[in-house]
PDB file of N, CA and C in Angstrom:
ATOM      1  N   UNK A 691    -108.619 127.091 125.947  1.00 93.00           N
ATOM      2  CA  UNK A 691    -109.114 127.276 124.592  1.00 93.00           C
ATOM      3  C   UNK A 691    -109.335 128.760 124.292  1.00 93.00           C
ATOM      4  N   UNK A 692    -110.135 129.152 125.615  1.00 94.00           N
ATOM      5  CA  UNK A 692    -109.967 130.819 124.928  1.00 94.00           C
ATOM      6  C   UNK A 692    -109.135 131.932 125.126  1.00 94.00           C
ATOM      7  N   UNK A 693    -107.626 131.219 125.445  1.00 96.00           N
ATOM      8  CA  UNK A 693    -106.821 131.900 125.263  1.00 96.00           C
ATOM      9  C   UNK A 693    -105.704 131.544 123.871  1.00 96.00           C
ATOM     10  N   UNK A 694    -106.082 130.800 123.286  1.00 96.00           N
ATOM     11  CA  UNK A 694    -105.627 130.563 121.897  1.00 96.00           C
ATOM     12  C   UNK A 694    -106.666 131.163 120.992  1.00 96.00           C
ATOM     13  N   UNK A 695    -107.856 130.704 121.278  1.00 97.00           N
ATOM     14  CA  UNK A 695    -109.034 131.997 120.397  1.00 97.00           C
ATOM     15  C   UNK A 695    -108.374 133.162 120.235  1.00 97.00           C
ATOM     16  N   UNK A 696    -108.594 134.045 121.438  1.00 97.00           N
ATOM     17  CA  UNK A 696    -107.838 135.295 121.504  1.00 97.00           C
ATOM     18  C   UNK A 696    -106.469 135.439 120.773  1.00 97.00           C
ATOM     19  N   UNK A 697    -105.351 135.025 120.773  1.00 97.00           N
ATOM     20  CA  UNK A 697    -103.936 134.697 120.254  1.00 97.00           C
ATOM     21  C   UNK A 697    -104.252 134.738 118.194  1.00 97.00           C
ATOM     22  N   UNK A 698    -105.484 133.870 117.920  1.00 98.00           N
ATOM     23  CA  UNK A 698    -105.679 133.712 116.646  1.00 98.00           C
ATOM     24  C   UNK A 698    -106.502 134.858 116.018  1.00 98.00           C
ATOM     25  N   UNK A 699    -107.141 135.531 116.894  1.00 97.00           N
ATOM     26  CA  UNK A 699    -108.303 136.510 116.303  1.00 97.00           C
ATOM     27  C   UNK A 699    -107.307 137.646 116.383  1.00 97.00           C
ATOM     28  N   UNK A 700    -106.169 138.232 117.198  1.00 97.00           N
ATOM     29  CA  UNK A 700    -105.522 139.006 116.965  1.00 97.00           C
ATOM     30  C   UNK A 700    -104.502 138.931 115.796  1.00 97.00           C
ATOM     31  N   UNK A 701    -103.924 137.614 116.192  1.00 98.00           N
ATOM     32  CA  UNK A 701    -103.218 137.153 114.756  1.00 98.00           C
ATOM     33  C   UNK A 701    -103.685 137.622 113.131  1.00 98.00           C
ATOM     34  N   UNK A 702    -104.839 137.349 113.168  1.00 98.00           N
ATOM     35  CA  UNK A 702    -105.730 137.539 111.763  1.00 98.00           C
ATOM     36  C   UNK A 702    -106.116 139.002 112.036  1.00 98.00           C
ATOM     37  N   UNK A 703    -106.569 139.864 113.004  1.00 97.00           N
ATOM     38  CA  UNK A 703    -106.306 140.962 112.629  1.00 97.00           C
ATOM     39  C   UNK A 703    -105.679 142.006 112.218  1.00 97.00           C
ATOM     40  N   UNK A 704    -103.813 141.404 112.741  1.00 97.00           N
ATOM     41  CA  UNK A 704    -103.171 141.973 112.501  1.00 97.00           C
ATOM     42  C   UNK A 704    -102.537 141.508 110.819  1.00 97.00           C
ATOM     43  N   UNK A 705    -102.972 140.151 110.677  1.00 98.00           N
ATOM     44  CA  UNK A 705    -102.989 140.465 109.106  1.00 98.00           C
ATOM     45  C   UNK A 705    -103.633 140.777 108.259  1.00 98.00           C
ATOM     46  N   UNK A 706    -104.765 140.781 108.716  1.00 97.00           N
ATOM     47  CA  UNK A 706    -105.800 142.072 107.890  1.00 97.00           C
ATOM     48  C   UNK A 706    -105.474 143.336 107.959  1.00 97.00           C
ATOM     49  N   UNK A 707    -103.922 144.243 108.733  1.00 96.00           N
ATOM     50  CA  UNK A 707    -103.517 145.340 108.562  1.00 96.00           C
ATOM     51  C   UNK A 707    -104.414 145.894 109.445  1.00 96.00           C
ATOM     52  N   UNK A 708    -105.080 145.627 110.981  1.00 96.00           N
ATOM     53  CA  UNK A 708    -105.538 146.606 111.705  1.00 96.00           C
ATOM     54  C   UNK A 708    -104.517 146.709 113.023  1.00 96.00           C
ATOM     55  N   UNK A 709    -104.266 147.453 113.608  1.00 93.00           N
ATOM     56  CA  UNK A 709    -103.566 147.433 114.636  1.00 93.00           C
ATOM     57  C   UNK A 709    -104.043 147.461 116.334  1.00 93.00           C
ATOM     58  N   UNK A 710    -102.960 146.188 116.138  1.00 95.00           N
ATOM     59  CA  UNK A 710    -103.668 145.644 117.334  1.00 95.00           C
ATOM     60  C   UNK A 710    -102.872 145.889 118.719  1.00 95.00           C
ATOM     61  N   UNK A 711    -101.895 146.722 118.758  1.00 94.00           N
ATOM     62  CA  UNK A 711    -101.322 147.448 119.783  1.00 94.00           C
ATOM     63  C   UNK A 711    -101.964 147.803 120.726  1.00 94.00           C
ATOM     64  N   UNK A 712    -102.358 147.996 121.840  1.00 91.00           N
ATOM     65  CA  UNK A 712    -103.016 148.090 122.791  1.00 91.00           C
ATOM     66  C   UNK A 712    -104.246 147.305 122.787  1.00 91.00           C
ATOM     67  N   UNK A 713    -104.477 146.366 121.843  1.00 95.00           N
ATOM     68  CA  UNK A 713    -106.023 146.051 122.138  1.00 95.00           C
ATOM     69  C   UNK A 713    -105.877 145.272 123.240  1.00 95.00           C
ATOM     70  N   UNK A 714    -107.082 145.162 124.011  1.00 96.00           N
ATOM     71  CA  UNK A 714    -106.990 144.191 124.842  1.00 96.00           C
ATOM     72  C   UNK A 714    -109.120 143.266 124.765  1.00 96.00           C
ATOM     73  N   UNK A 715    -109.450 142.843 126.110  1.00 97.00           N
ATOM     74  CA  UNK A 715    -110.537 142.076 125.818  1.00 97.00           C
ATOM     75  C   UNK A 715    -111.780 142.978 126.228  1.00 97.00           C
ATOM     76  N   UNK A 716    -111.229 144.490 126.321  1.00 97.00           N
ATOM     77  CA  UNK A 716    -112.526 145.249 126.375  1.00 97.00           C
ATOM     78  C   UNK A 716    -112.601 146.404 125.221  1.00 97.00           C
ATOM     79  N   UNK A 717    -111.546 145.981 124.205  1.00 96.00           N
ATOM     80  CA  UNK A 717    -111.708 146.861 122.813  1.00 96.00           C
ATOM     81  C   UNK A 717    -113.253 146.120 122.061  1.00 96.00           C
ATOM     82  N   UNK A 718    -113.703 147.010 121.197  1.00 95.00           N
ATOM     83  CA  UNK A 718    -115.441 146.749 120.351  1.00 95.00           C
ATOM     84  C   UNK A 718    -114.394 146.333 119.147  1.00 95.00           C
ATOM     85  N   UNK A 719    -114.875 145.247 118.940  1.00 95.00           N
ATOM     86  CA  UNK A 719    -114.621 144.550 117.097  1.00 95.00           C
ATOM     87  C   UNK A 719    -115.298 145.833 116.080  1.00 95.00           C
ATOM     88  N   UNK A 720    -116.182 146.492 116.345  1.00 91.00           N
ATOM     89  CA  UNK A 720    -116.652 147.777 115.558  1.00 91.00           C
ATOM     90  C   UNK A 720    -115.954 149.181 115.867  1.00 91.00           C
ATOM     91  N   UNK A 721    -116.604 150.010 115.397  1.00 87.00           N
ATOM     92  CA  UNK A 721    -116.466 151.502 115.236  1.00 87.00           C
ATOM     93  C   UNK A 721    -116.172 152.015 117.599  1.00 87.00           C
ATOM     94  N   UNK A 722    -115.359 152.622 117.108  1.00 85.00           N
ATOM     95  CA  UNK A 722    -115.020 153.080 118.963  1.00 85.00           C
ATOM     96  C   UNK A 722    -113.765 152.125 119.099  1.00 85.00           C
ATOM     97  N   UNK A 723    -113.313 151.307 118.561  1.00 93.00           N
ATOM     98  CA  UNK A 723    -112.687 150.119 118.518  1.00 93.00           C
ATOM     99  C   UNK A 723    -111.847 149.377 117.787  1.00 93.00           C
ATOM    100  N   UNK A 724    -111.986 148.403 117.396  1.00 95.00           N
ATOM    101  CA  UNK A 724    -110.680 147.933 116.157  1.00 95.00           C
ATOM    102  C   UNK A 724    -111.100 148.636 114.797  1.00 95.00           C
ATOM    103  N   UNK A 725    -112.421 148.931 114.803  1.00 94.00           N
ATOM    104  CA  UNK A 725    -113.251 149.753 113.396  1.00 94.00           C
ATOM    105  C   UNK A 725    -113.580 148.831 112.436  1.00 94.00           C
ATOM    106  N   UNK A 726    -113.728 147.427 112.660  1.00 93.00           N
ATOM    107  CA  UNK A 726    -113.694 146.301 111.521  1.00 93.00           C
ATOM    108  C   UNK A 726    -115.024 146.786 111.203  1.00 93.00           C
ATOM    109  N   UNK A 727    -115.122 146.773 109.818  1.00 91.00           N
ATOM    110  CA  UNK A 727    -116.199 147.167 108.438  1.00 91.00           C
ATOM    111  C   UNK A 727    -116.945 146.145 108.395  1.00 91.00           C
ATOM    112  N   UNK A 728    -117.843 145.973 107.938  1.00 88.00           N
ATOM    113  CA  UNK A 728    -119.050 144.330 108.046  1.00 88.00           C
ATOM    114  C   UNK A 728    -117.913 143.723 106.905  1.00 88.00           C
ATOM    115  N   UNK A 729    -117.559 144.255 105.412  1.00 93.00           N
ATOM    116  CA  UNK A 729    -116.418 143.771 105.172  1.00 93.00           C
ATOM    117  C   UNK A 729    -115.437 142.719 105.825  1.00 93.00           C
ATOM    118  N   UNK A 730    -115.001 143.364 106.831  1.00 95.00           N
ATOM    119  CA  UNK A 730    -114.179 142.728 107.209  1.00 95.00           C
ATOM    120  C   UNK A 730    -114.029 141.887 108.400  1.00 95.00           C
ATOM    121  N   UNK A 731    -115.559 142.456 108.981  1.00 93.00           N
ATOM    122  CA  UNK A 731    -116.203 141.561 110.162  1.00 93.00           C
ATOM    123  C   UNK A 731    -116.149 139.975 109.260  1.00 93.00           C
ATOM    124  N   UNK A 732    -116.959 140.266 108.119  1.00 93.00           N
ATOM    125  CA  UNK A 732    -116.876 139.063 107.771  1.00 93.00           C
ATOM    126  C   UNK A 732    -115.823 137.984 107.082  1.00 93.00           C
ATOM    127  N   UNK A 733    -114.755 138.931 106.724  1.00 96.00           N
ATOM    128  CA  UNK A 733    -113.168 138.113 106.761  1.00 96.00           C
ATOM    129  C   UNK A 733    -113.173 137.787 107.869  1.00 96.00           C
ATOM    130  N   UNK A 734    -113.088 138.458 109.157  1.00 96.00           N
ATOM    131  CA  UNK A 734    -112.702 137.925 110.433  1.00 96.00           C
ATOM    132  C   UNK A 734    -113.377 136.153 110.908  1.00 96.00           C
ATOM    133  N   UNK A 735    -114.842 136.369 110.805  1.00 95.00           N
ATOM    134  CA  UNK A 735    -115.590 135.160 110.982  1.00 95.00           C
ATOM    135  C   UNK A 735    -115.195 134.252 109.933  1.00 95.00           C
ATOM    136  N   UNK A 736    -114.758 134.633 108.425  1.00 95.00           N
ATOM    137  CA  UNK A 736    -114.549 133.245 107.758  1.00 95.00           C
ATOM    138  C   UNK A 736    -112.928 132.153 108.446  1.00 95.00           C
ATOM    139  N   UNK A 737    -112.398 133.464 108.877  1.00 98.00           N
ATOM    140  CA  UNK A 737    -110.997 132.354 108.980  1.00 98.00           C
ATOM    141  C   UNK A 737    -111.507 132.309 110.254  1.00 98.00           C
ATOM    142  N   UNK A 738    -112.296 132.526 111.332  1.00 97.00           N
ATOM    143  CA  UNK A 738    -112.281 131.890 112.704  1.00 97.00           C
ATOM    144  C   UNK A 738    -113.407 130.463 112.001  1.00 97.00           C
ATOM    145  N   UNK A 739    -113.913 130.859 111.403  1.00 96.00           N
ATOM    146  CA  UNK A 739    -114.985 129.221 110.870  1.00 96.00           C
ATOM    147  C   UNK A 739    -114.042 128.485 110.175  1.00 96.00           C
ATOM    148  N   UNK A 740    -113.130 128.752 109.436  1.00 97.00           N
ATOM    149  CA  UNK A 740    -112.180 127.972 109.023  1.00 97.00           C
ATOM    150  C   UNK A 740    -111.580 127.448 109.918  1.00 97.00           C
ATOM    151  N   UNK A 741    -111.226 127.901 110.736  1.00 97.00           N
ATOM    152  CA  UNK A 741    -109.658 127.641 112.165  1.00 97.00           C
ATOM    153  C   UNK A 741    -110.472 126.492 112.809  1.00 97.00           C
ATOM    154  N   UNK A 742    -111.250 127.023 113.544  1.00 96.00           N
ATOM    155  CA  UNK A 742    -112.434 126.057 114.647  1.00 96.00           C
ATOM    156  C   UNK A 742    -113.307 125.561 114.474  1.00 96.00           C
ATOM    157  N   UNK A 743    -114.099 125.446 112.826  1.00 94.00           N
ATOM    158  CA  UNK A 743    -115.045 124.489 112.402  1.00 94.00           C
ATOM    159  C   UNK A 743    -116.353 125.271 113.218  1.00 94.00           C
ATOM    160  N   UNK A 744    -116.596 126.088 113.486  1.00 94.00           N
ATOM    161  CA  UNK A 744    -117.505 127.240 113.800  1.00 94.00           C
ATOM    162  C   UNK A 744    -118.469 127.792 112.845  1.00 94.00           C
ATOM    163  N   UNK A 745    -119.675 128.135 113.229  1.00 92.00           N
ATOM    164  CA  UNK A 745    -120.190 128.818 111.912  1.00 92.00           C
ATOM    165  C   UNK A 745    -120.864 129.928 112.106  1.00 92.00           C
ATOM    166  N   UNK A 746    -121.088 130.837 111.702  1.00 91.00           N
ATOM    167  CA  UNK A 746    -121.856 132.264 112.112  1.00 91.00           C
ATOM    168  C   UNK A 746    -123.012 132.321 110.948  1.00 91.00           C
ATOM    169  N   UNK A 747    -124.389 132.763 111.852  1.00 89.00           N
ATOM    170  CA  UNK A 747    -125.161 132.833 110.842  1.00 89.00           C
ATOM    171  C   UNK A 747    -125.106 134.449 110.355  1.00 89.00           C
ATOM    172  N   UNK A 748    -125.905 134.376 109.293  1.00 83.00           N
ATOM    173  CA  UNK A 748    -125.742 135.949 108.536  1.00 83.00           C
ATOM    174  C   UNK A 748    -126.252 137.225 109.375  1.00 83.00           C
ATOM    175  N   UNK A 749    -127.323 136.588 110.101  1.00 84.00           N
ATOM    176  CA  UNK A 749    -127.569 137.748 110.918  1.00 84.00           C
ATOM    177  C   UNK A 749    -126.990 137.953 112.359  1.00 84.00           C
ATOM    178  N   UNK A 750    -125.839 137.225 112.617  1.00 86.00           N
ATOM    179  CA  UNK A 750    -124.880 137.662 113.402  1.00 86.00           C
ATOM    180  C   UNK A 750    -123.930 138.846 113.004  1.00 86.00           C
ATOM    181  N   UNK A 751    -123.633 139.317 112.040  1.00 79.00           N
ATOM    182  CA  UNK A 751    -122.881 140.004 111.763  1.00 79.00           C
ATOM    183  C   UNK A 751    -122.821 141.566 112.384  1.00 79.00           C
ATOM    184  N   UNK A 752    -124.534 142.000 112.753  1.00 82.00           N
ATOM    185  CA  UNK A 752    -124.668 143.589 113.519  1.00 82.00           C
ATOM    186  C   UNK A 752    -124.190 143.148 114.962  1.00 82.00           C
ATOM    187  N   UNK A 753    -124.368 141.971 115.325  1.00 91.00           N
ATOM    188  CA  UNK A 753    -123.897 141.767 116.830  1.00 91.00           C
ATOM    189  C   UNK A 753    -122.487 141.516 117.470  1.00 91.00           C
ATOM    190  N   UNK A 754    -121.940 140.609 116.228  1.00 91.00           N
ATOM    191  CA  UNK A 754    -120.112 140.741 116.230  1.00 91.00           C
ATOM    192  C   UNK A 754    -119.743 142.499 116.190  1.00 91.00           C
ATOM    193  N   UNK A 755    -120.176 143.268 115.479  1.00 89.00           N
ATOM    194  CA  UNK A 755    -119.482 144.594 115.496  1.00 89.00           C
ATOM    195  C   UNK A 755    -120.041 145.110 117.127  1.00 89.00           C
ATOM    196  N   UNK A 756    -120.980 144.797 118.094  1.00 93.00           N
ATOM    197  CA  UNK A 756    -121.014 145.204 118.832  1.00 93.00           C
ATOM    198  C   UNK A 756    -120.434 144.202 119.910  1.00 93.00           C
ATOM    199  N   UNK A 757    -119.415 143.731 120.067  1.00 95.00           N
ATOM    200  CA  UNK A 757    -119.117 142.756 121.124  1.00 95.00           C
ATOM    201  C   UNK A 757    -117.561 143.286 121.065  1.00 95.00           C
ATOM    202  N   UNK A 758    -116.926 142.771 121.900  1.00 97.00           N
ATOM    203  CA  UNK A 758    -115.570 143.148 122.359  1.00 97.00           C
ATOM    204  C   UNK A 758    -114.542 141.851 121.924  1.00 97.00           C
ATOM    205  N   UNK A 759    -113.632 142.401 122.075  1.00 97.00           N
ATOM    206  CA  UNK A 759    -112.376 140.778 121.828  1.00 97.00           C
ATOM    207  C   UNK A 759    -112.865 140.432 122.902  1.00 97.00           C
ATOM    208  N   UNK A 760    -113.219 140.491 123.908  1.00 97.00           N
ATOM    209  CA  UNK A 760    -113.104 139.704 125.323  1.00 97.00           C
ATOM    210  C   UNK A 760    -114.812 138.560 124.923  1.00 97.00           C
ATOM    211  N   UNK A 761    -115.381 139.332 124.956  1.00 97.00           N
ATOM    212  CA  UNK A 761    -116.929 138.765 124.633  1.00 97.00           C
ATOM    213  C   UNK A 761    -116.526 137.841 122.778  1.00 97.00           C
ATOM    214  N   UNK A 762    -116.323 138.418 122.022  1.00 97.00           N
ATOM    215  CA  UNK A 762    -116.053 137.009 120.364  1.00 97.00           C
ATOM    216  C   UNK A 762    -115.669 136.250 121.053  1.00 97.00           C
ATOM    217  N   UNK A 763    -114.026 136.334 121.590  1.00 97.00           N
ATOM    218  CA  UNK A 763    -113.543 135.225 121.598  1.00 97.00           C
ATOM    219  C   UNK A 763    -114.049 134.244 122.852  1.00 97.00           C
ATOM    220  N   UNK A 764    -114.417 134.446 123.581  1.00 97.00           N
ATOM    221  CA  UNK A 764    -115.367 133.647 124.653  1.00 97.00           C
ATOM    222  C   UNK A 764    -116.534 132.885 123.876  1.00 97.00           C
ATOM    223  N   UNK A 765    -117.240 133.528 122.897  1.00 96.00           N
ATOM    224  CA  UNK A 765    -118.463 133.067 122.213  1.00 96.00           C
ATOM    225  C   UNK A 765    -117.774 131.864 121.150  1.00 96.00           C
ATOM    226  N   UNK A 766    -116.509 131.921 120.374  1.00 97.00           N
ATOM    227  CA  UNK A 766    -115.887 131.167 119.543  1.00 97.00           C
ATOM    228  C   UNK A 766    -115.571 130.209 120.559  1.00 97.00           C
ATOM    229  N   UNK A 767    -114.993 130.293 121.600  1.00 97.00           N
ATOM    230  CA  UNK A 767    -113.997 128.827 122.073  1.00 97.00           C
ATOM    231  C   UNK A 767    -115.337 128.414 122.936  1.00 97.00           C
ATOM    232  N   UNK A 768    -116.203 128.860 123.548  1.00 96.00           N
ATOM    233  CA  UNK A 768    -117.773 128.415 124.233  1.00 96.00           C
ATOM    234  C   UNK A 768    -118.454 127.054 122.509  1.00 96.00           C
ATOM    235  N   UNK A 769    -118.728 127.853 121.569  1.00 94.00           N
ATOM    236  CA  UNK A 769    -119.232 127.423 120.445  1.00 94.00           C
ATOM    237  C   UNK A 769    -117.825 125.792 120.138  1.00 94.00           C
ATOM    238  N   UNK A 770    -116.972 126.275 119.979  1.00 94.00           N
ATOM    239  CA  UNK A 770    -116.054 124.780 119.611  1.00 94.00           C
ATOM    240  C   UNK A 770    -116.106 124.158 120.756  1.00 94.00           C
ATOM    241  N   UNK A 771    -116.564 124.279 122.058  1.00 93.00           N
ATOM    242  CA  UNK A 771    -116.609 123.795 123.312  1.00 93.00           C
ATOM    243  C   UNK A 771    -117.866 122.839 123.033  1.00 93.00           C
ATOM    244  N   UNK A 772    -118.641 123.377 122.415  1.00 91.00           N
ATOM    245  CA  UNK A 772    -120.146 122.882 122.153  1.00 91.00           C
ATOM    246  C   UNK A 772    -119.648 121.773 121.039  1.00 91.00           C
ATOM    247  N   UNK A 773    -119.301 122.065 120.122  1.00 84.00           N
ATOM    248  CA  UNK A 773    -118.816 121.597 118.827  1.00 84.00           C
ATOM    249  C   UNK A 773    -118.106 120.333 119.405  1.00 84.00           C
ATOM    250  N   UNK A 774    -117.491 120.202 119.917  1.00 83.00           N
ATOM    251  CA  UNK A 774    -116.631 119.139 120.675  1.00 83.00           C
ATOM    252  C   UNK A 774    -116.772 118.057 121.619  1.00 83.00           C
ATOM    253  N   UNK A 775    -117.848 118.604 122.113  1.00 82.00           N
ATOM    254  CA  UNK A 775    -118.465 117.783 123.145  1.00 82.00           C
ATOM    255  C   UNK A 775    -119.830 116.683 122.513  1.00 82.00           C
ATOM    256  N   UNK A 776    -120.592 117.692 121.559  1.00 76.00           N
ATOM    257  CA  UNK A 776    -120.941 117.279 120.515  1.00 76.00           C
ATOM    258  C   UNK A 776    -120.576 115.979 119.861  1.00 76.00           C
ATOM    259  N   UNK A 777    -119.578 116.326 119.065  1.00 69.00           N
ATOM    260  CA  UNK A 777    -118.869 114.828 118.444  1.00 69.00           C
ATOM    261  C   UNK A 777    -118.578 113.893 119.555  1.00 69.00           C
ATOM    262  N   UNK A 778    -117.868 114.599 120.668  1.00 65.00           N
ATOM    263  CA  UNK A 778    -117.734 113.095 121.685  1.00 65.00           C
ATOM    264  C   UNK A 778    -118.747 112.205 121.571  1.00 65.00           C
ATOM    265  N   UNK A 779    -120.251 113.175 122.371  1.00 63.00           N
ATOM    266  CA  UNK A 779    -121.522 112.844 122.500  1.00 63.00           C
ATOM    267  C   UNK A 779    -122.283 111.555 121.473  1.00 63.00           C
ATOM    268  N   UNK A 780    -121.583 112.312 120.502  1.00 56.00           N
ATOM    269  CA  UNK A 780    -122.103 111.318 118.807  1.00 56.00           C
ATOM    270  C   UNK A 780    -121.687 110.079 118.293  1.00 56.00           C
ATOM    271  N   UNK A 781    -120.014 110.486 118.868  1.00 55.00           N
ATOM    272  CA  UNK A 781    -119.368 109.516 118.862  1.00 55.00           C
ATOM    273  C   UNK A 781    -119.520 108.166 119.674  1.00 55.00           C
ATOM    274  N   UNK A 782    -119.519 108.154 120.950  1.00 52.00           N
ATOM    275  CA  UNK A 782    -120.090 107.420 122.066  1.00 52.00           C
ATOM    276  C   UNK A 782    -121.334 106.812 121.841  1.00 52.00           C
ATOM    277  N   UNK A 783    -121.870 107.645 121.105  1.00 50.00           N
ATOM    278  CA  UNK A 783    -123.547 106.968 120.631  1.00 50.00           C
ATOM    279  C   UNK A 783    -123.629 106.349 119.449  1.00 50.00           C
ATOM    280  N   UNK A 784    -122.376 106.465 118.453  1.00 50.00           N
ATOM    281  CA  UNK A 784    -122.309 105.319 117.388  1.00 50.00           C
ATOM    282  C   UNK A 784    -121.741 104.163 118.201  1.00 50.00           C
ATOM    283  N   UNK A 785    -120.742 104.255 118.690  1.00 49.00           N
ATOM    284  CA  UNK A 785    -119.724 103.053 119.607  1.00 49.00           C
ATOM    285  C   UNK A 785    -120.682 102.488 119.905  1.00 49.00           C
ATOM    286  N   UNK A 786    -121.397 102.848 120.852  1.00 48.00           N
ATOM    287  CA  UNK A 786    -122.527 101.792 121.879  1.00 48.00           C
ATOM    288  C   UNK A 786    -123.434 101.257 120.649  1.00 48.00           C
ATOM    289  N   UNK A 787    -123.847 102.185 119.529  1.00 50.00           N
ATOM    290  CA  UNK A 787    -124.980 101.348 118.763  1.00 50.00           C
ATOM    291  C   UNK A 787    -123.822 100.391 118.077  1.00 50.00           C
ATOM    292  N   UNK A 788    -122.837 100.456 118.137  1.00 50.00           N
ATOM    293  CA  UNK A 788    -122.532  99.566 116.981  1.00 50.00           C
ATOM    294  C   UNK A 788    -122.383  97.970 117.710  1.00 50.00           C
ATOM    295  N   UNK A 789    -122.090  97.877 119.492  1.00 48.00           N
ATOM    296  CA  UNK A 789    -121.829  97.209 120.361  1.00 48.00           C
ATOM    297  C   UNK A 789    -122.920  95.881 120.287  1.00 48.00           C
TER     298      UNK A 789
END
């Protein structure tokens, strides 16, 4: 999973026009780094909440500019990991109540 995270967050960066040529999973999503703007930090998080049903709260946004591709995308496919197991969890627990 979090090597398709990774695959999609570069994807979308590189169509947001940043270049992603050498990045790898110890480049900063901020300034020193890809340089994403809270702007565009927060394009980035809407299409990863779109993609993976993920959600970021508002005051995540100073902490995404300080994290790396290696560290987001671990936190995104960890979070749909949660997200997923979740519904199993929920799911299994309607089945049996409905039994």
């Amino acid at each position: 999973m979090r090597a398709e995270v990774r695959a999609f967050v570069v994807e979308q960066l590189a169509d947001m026009n940043y270049d992603v040529e050498g990045l790898d999973d110890d480049t900063t999503l901020g300034p020193a780094g890809v340089d994403l703007e809270s702007l565009a930090l927060a394009d980035l998080s809407v299409r990863v909440e779109d993609r993976y049903g993920v959600t970021f709260a508002d005051d995540e946004s100073e902490q995404l500019a300080l994290m790396t591709v290696g560290e987001f995308t671990t936190m995104v496919a960890d979070r749909v990991a949660e997200t997923t197991s979740g519904a199993a969890t929920s799911g299994a627990a309607a089945t049996s109540d409905e039994a």
